[in-house]
PDB file of C-alpha atoms in Angstrom:
ATOM      1  CA  UNK L   1     -29.054 -60.044  -0.088  1.00 40.00           C
ATOM      2  CA  UNK L   2     -27.996 -63.657  -0.540  1.00 48.00           C
ATOM      3  CA  UNK L   3     -30.058 -66.489  -2.017  1.00 49.00           C
ATOM      4  CA  UNK L   4     -32.478 -66.025  -4.904  1.00 44.00           C
ATOM      5  CA  UNK L   5     -35.801 -66.232  -3.100  1.00 37.00           C
ATOM      6  CA  UNK L   6     -36.602 -62.605  -3.829  1.00 35.00           C
ATOM      7  CA  UNK L   7     -35.307 -62.418  -7.377  1.00 38.00           C
ATOM      8  CA  UNK L   8     -37.619 -61.845 -10.351  1.00 34.00           C
ATOM      9  CA  UNK L   9     -36.545 -63.765 -13.426  1.00 33.00           C
ATOM     10  CA  UNK L  10     -37.019 -62.515 -16.957  1.00 31.00           C
ATOM     11  CA  UNK L  11     -37.931 -64.721 -19.876  1.00 29.00           C
ATOM     12  CA  UNK L  12     -35.394 -63.128 -22.198  1.00 33.00           C
ATOM     13  CA  UNK L  13     -32.091 -64.712 -23.230  1.00 34.00           C
ATOM     14  CA  UNK L  14     -29.088 -64.809 -20.945  1.00 38.00           C
ATOM     15  CA  UNK L  15     -26.313 -63.010 -22.833  1.00 37.00           C
ATOM     16  CA  UNK L  16     -22.882 -64.582 -22.712  1.00 37.00           C
ATOM     17  CA  UNK L  17     -21.149 -61.250 -22.268  1.00 38.00           C
ATOM     18  CA  UNK L  18     -21.823 -57.986 -20.492  1.00 40.00           C
ATOM     19  CA  UNK L  19     -19.775 -54.823 -21.162  1.00 38.00           C
ATOM     20  CA  UNK L  20     -16.763 -54.727 -18.860  1.00 39.00           C
ATOM     21  CA  UNK L  21     -16.844 -58.452 -18.079  1.00 43.00           C
ATOM     22  CA  UNK L  22     -15.332 -61.541 -19.621  1.00 45.00           C
ATOM     23  CA  UNK L  23     -17.194 -64.202 -21.558  1.00 54.00           C
ATOM     24  CA  UNK L  24     -18.986 -66.688 -19.312  1.00 68.00           C
ATOM     25  CA  UNK L  25     -22.101 -68.784 -19.019  1.00 75.00           C
ATOM     26  CA  UNK L  26     -20.785 -72.309 -19.665  1.00 86.00           C
ATOM     27  CA  UNK L  27     -22.161 -75.200 -17.615  1.00 92.00           C
ATOM     28  CA  UNK L  28     -19.924 -75.185 -14.546  1.00 96.00           C
ATOM     29  CA  UNK L  29     -21.073 -78.540 -13.149  1.00 96.00           C
ATOM     30  CA  UNK L  30     -18.222 -80.513 -14.739  1.00 95.00           C
ATOM     31  CA  UNK L  31     -15.621 -78.469 -12.819  1.00 97.00           C
ATOM     32  CA  UNK L  32     -14.621 -79.856  -9.423  1.00 96.00           C
ATOM     33  CA  UNK L  33     -12.304 -76.941  -8.605  1.00 97.00           C
ATOM     34  CA  UNK L  34     -13.955 -73.716  -7.450  1.00 97.00           C
ATOM     35  CA  UNK L  35     -11.776 -71.382  -9.527  1.00 97.00           C
ATOM     36  CA  UNK L  36     -12.303 -73.382 -12.729  1.00 97.00           C
ATOM     37  CA  UNK L  37     -16.072 -73.306 -12.228  1.00 97.00           C
ATOM     38  CA  UNK L  38     -16.101 -69.587 -11.407  1.00 97.00           C
ATOM     39  CA  UNK L  39     -14.068 -68.695 -14.486  1.00 95.00           C
ATOM     40  CA  UNK L  40     -16.311 -70.742 -16.766  1.00 95.00           C
ATOM     41  CA  UNK L  41     -19.595 -69.342 -15.476  1.00 95.00           C
ATOM     42  CA  UNK L  42     -19.464 -65.992 -13.677  1.00 94.00           C
ATOM     43  CA  UNK L  43     -19.097 -62.730 -15.536  1.00 90.00           C
ATOM     44  CA  UNK L  44     -16.662 -61.208 -13.030  1.00 91.00           C
ATOM     45  CA  UNK L  45     -14.463 -64.158 -12.003  1.00 94.00           C
ATOM     46  CA  UNK L  46     -11.489 -62.089 -10.821  1.00 95.00           C
ATOM     47  CA  UNK L  47     -13.695 -60.062  -8.458  1.00 95.00           C
ATOM     48  CA  UNK L  48     -15.360 -63.230  -7.166  1.00 96.00           C
ATOM     49  CA  UNK L  49     -12.121 -65.143  -6.589  1.00 97.00           C
ATOM     50  CA  UNK L  50     -10.407 -62.199  -4.911  1.00 96.00           C
ATOM     51  CA  UNK L  51     -13.322 -61.781  -2.491  1.00 96.00           C
ATOM     52  CA  UNK L  52     -13.695 -65.498  -1.785  1.00 97.00           C
ATOM     53  CA  UNK L  53      -9.955 -66.119  -1.561  1.00 95.00           C
ATOM     54  CA  UNK L  54      -9.499 -63.385   1.043  1.00 95.00           C
ATOM     55  CA  UNK L  55     -11.878 -65.308   3.327  1.00 96.00           C
ATOM     56  CA  UNK L  56     -11.166 -68.940   2.427  1.00 96.00           C
ATOM     57  CA  UNK L  57      -7.387 -68.633   2.526  1.00 93.00           C
ATOM     58  CA  UNK L  58      -5.839 -72.104   2.375  1.00 92.00           C
ATOM     59  CA  UNK L  59      -8.844 -73.900   3.824  1.00 94.00           C
ATOM     60  CA  UNK L  60     -10.112 -76.735   1.608  1.00 95.00           C
ATOM     61  CA  UNK L  61     -13.341 -76.219  -0.338  1.00 97.00           C
ATOM     62  CA  UNK L  62     -15.692 -79.128   0.356  1.00 97.00           C
ATOM     63  CA  UNK L  63     -18.590 -78.063  -1.868  1.00 97.00           C
ATOM     64  CA  UNK L  64     -19.998 -75.098  -3.777  1.00 98.00           C
ATOM     65  CA  UNK L  65     -22.834 -73.930  -5.990  1.00 97.00           C
ATOM     66  CA  UNK L  66     -22.999 -70.992  -8.402  1.00 97.00           C
ATOM     67  CA  UNK L  67     -25.864 -68.894  -9.730  1.00 94.00           C
ATOM     68  CA  UNK L  68     -26.263 -66.089 -12.233  1.00 90.00           C
ATOM     69  CA  UNK L  69     -29.405 -64.196 -13.258  1.00 85.00           C
ATOM     70  CA  UNK L  70     -29.544 -61.679 -16.094  1.00 79.00           C
ATOM     71  CA  UNK L  71     -32.244 -59.005 -15.808  1.00 76.00           C
ATOM     72  CA  UNK L  72     -33.216 -57.264 -19.032  1.00 73.00           C
ATOM     73  CA  UNK L  73     -35.321 -54.139 -18.608  1.00 66.00           C
ATOM     74  CA  UNK L  74     -35.835 -50.640 -19.980  1.00 63.00           C
ATOM     75  CA  UNK L  75     -32.598 -49.465 -18.350  1.00 62.00           C
ATOM     76  CA  UNK L  76     -30.506 -52.156 -20.044  1.00 65.00           C
ATOM     77  CA  UNK L  77     -28.994 -55.391 -18.768  1.00 70.00           C
ATOM     78  CA  UNK L  78     -27.915 -56.090 -15.196  1.00 75.00           C
ATOM     79  CA  UNK L  79     -26.392 -59.252 -13.794  1.00 82.00           C
ATOM     80  CA  UNK L  80     -26.929 -60.769 -10.338  1.00 88.00           C
ATOM     81  CA  UNK L  81     -24.367 -63.407  -9.369  1.00 93.00           C
ATOM     82  CA  UNK L  82     -23.766 -65.650  -6.393  1.00 95.00           C
ATOM     83  CA  UNK L  83     -21.293 -68.257  -5.166  1.00 97.00           C
ATOM     84  CA  UNK L  84     -21.950 -70.322  -2.047  1.00 97.00           C
ATOM     85  CA  UNK L  85     -18.918 -72.199  -0.739  1.00 98.00           C
ATOM     86  CA  UNK L  86     -18.601 -74.617   2.172  1.00 97.00           C
ATOM     87  CA  UNK L  87     -15.325 -75.405   3.897  1.00 95.00           C
ATOM     88  CA  UNK L  88     -15.156 -77.580   7.010  1.00 92.00           C
ATOM     89  CA  UNK L  89     -16.472 -74.921   9.388  1.00 94.00           C
ATOM     90  CA  UNK L  90     -18.192 -72.143   7.447  1.00 96.00           C
ATOM     91  CA  UNK L  91     -20.561 -71.199   4.674  1.00 96.00           C
ATOM     92  CA  UNK L  92     -19.007 -68.404   2.612  1.00 97.00           C
ATOM     93  CA  UNK L  93     -21.359 -66.477   0.339  1.00 96.00           C
ATOM     94  CA  UNK L  94     -20.265 -64.078  -2.394  1.00 97.00           C
ATOM     95  CA  UNK L  95     -22.830 -61.916  -4.134  1.00 95.00           C
ATOM     96  CA  UNK L  96     -22.585 -59.234  -6.796  1.00 93.00           C
ATOM     97  CA  UNK L  97     -25.053 -57.033  -8.581  1.00 88.00           C
ATOM     98  CA  UNK L  98     -24.815 -54.195 -11.088  1.00 82.00           C
ATOM     99  CA  UNK L  99     -25.736 -50.868  -9.479  1.00 79.00           C
ATOM    100  CA  UNK L 100     -26.535 -47.634 -11.275  1.00 76.00           C
ATOM    101  CA  UNK L 101     -23.967 -44.879 -10.661  1.00 77.00           C
ATOM    102  CA  UNK L 102     -24.204 -41.884 -13.027  1.00 80.00           C
ATOM    103  CA  UNK L 103     -20.804 -40.637 -11.847  1.00 83.00           C
ATOM    104  CA  UNK L 104     -18.989 -43.836 -12.879  1.00 79.00           C
ATOM    105  CA  UNK L 105     -17.737 -44.522 -16.417  1.00 82.00           C
ATOM    106  CA  UNK L 106     -20.407 -46.543 -18.166  1.00 74.00           C
ATOM    107  CA  UNK L 107     -23.016 -45.531 -15.595  1.00 73.00           C
ATOM    108  CA  UNK L 108     -22.769 -48.662 -13.416  1.00 75.00           C
ATOM    109  CA  UNK L 109     -20.620 -50.155 -10.664  1.00 84.00           C
ATOM    110  CA  UNK L 110     -20.380 -53.716  -9.379  1.00 86.00           C
ATOM    111  CA  UNK L 111     -21.624 -54.150  -5.810  1.00 90.00           C
ATOM    112  CA  UNK L 112     -19.600 -57.093  -4.426  1.00 94.00           C
ATOM    113  CA  UNK L 113     -20.319 -58.551  -0.975  1.00 95.00           C
ATOM    114  CA  UNK L 114     -19.080 -61.457   1.129  1.00 96.00           C
ATOM    115  CA  UNK L 115     -20.862 -63.025   4.074  1.00 94.00           C
ATOM    116  CA  UNK L 116     -19.462 -65.709   6.373  1.00 95.00           C
ATOM    117  CA  UNK L 117     -21.797 -67.984   8.350  1.00 95.00           C
ATOM    118  CA  UNK L 118     -20.367 -70.455  10.877  1.00 95.00           C
ATOM    119  CA  UNK L 119     -21.867 -73.876  10.218  1.00 95.00           C
ATOM    120  CA  UNK L 120     -22.524 -74.119  13.934  1.00 94.00           C
ATOM    121  CA  UNK L 121     -25.123 -71.367  13.563  1.00 93.00           C
ATOM    122  CA  UNK L 122     -27.122 -73.214  10.879  1.00 94.00           C
ATOM    123  CA  UNK L 123     -30.229 -74.510  12.618  1.00 92.00           C
ATOM    124  CA  UNK L 124     -32.081 -76.042   9.677  1.00 93.00           C
ATOM    125  CA  UNK L 125     -31.201 -77.620   6.326  1.00 95.00           C
ATOM    126  CA  UNK L 126     -34.036 -78.458   3.946  1.00 96.00           C
ATOM    127  CA  UNK L 127     -33.539 -80.387   0.706  1.00 97.00           C
ATOM    128  CA  UNK L 128     -36.415 -80.920  -1.725  1.00 97.00           C
ATOM    129  CA  UNK L 129     -36.225 -82.632  -5.108  1.00 97.00           C
ATOM    130  CA  UNK L 130     -38.594 -82.891  -8.056  1.00 96.00           C
ATOM    131  CA  UNK L 131     -38.587 -86.363  -9.601  1.00 96.00           C
ATOM    132  CA  UNK L 132     -40.315 -87.123 -12.913  1.00 95.00           C
ATOM    133  CA  UNK L 133     -39.763 -89.208 -16.017  1.00 92.00           C
ATOM    134  CA  UNK L 134     -38.061 -88.532 -19.319  1.00 90.00           C
ATOM    135  CA  UNK L 135     -39.508 -89.203 -22.783  1.00 91.00           C
ATOM    136  CA  UNK L 136     -38.588 -92.877 -22.487  1.00 92.00           C
ATOM    137  CA  UNK L 137     -40.343 -93.283 -19.164  1.00 92.00           C
ATOM    138  CA  UNK L 138     -37.158 -93.461 -17.119  1.00 94.00           C
ATOM    139  CA  UNK L 139     -36.944 -91.716 -13.771  1.00 95.00           C
ATOM    140  CA  UNK L 140     -35.467 -88.226 -14.063  1.00 94.00           C
ATOM    141  CA  UNK L 141     -34.424 -85.651 -11.496  1.00 94.00           C
ATOM    142  CA  UNK L 142     -36.059 -82.417 -12.671  1.00 96.00           C
ATOM    143  CA  UNK L 143     -35.246 -79.951  -9.918  1.00 97.00           C
ATOM    144  CA  UNK L 144     -33.662 -79.339  -6.526  1.00 97.00           C
ATOM    145  CA  UNK L 145     -34.416 -76.765  -3.837  1.00 97.00           C
ATOM    146  CA  UNK L 146     -32.209 -76.147  -0.801  1.00 97.00           C
ATOM    147  CA  UNK L 147     -33.135 -74.093   2.264  1.00 95.00           C
ATOM    148  CA  UNK L 148     -30.688 -73.103   5.015  1.00 95.00           C
ATOM    149  CA  UNK L 149     -31.773 -71.180   8.105  1.00 93.00           C
ATOM    150  CA  UNK L 150     -30.197 -69.769  11.263  1.00 90.00           C
ATOM    151  CA  UNK L 151     -31.867 -68.633  14.504  1.00 86.00           C
ATOM    152  CA  UNK L 152     -30.973 -65.014  13.720  1.00 82.00           C
ATOM    153  CA  UNK L 153     -34.010 -62.804  13.166  1.00 75.00           C
ATOM    154  CA  UNK L 154     -33.833 -61.142   9.772  1.00 64.00           C
ATOM    155  CA  UNK L 155     -37.169 -59.365   9.719  1.00 62.00           C
ATOM    156  CA  UNK L 156     -39.745 -58.298  12.280  1.00 60.00           C
ATOM    157  CA  UNK L 157     -43.039 -56.989  10.896  1.00 62.00           C
ATOM    158  CA  UNK L 158     -46.362 -55.945  12.386  1.00 65.00           C
ATOM    159  CA  UNK L 159     -49.417 -57.747  10.991  1.00 64.00           C
ATOM    160  CA  UNK L 160     -52.953 -56.520  11.610  1.00 70.00           C
ATOM    161  CA  UNK L 161     -55.573 -59.246  11.910  1.00 68.00           C
ATOM    162  CA  UNK L 162     -59.224 -59.189  10.856  1.00 71.00           C
ATOM    163  CA  UNK L 163     -60.229 -58.179  14.378  1.00 70.00           C
ATOM    164  CA  UNK L 164     -57.971 -55.149  14.185  1.00 70.00           C
ATOM    165  CA  UNK L 165     -55.442 -56.508  16.637  1.00 71.00           C
ATOM    166  CA  UNK L 166     -51.757 -56.269  15.744  1.00 67.00           C
ATOM    167  CA  UNK L 167     -49.302 -59.118  16.129  1.00 66.00           C
ATOM    168  CA  UNK L 168     -45.629 -59.461  15.388  1.00 62.00           C
ATOM    169  CA  UNK L 169     -44.356 -61.603  12.541  1.00 66.00           C
ATOM    170  CA  UNK L 170     -40.801 -62.868  12.780  1.00 68.00           C
ATOM    171  CA  UNK L 171     -38.715 -64.299   9.964  1.00 73.00           C
ATOM    172  CA  UNK L 172     -35.471 -66.146  10.458  1.00 77.00           C
ATOM    173  CA  UNK L 173     -32.353 -65.467   8.438  1.00 86.00           C
ATOM    174  CA  UNK L 174     -32.577 -67.916   5.532  1.00 91.00           C
ATOM    175  CA  UNK L 175     -30.769 -68.764   2.308  1.00 93.00           C
ATOM    176  CA  UNK L 176     -32.437 -70.452  -0.652  1.00 94.00           C
ATOM    177  CA  UNK L 177     -30.892 -72.116  -3.681  1.00 95.00           C
ATOM    178  CA  UNK L 178     -32.544 -73.896  -6.591  1.00 95.00           C
ATOM    179  CA  UNK L 179     -31.735 -75.569  -9.895  1.00 96.00           C
ATOM    180  CA  UNK L 180     -33.956 -77.106 -12.561  1.00 95.00           C
ATOM    181  CA  UNK L 181     -33.653 -78.609 -16.023  1.00 95.00           C
ATOM    182  CA  UNK L 182     -34.430 -75.168 -17.463  1.00 92.00           C
ATOM    183  CA  UNK L 183     -32.153 -73.290 -15.034  1.00 91.00           C
ATOM    184  CA  UNK L 184     -28.819 -75.091 -14.922  1.00 93.00           C
ATOM    185  CA  UNK L 185     -29.615 -78.548 -16.271  1.00 95.00           C
ATOM    186  CA  UNK L 186     -29.075 -81.995 -14.731  1.00 95.00           C
ATOM    187  CA  UNK L 187     -25.414 -81.420 -13.897  1.00 96.00           C
ATOM    188  CA  UNK L 188     -26.065 -78.328 -11.801  1.00 97.00           C
ATOM    189  CA  UNK L 189     -29.028 -80.012 -10.104  1.00 97.00           C
ATOM    190  CA  UNK L 190     -26.699 -82.789  -9.014  1.00 97.00           C
ATOM    191  CA  UNK L 191     -24.016 -80.362  -7.856  1.00 97.00           C
ATOM    192  CA  UNK L 192     -26.520 -78.358  -5.803  1.00 97.00           C
ATOM    193  CA  UNK L 193     -27.628 -81.545  -4.037  1.00 98.00           C
ATOM    194  CA  UNK L 194     -23.998 -82.467  -3.372  1.00 97.00           C
ATOM    195  CA  UNK L 195     -23.420 -78.993  -1.915  1.00 98.00           C
ATOM    196  CA  UNK L 196     -26.463 -79.354   0.354  1.00 97.00           C
ATOM    197  CA  UNK L 197     -25.296 -82.772   1.548  1.00 97.00           C
ATOM    198  CA  UNK L 198     -21.844 -81.357   2.354  1.00 97.00           C
ATOM    199  CA  UNK L 199     -23.381 -78.563   4.424  1.00 97.00           C
ATOM    200  CA  UNK L 200     -25.845 -80.884   6.168  1.00 96.00           C
ATOM    201  CA  UNK L 201     -23.093 -83.347   7.106  1.00 95.00           C
ATOM    202  CA  UNK L 202     -21.111 -80.572   8.817  1.00 95.00           C
ATOM    203  CA  UNK L 203     -23.920 -78.866  10.748  1.00 92.00           C
ATOM    204  CA  UNK L 204     -23.462 -79.754  14.421  1.00 87.00           C
ATOM    205  CA  UNK L 205     -26.277 -81.609  16.134  1.00 75.00           C
ATOM    206  CA  UNK L 206     -27.902 -80.619  19.450  1.00 67.00           C
ATOM    207  CA  UNK L 207     -25.564 -80.573  22.421  1.00 59.00           C
TER     208      UNK L 207
END
């Protein structure tokens, strides 16, 4: 549900407005306050802030990253959105996606979800960067990929080998985030890395 590892991107434009939502899509990386960033970027900021605020309360926000993907297909336009927020003890994830509902006015509803992960349950933080050069030959950060995992099993599948024997395949609960020059730009790359560093600094070590 959370993290974009399973999302399929489309090559079409990302519209600035979707029916029933406010204008959005500006580069949020210049905003240090969560609400300011959400209102500049997400298409349903009131829904996002209400959901996040009910969990965060008065706890300070130490870092966050935002993502939005617009899918354009034969059925129209749908928007997948995500906010990942770290306070001192938890990772709070908000996710929304347009869902088809013929009984609703307009034919769609917004599926909004919140998940809370104690930082003590994060068992692995992976940070990968892509470093290249710009047109003048200067070093340039071109992408960032962040991987967070917990020991919780998310999927158990049976795999049949070439000899016909079956074995179990286990996959841990994991959350993936990425930014590139084409998807977010240099500011959002930097903010994603800052978010990852905040999370990594607060993950408890072995006891």
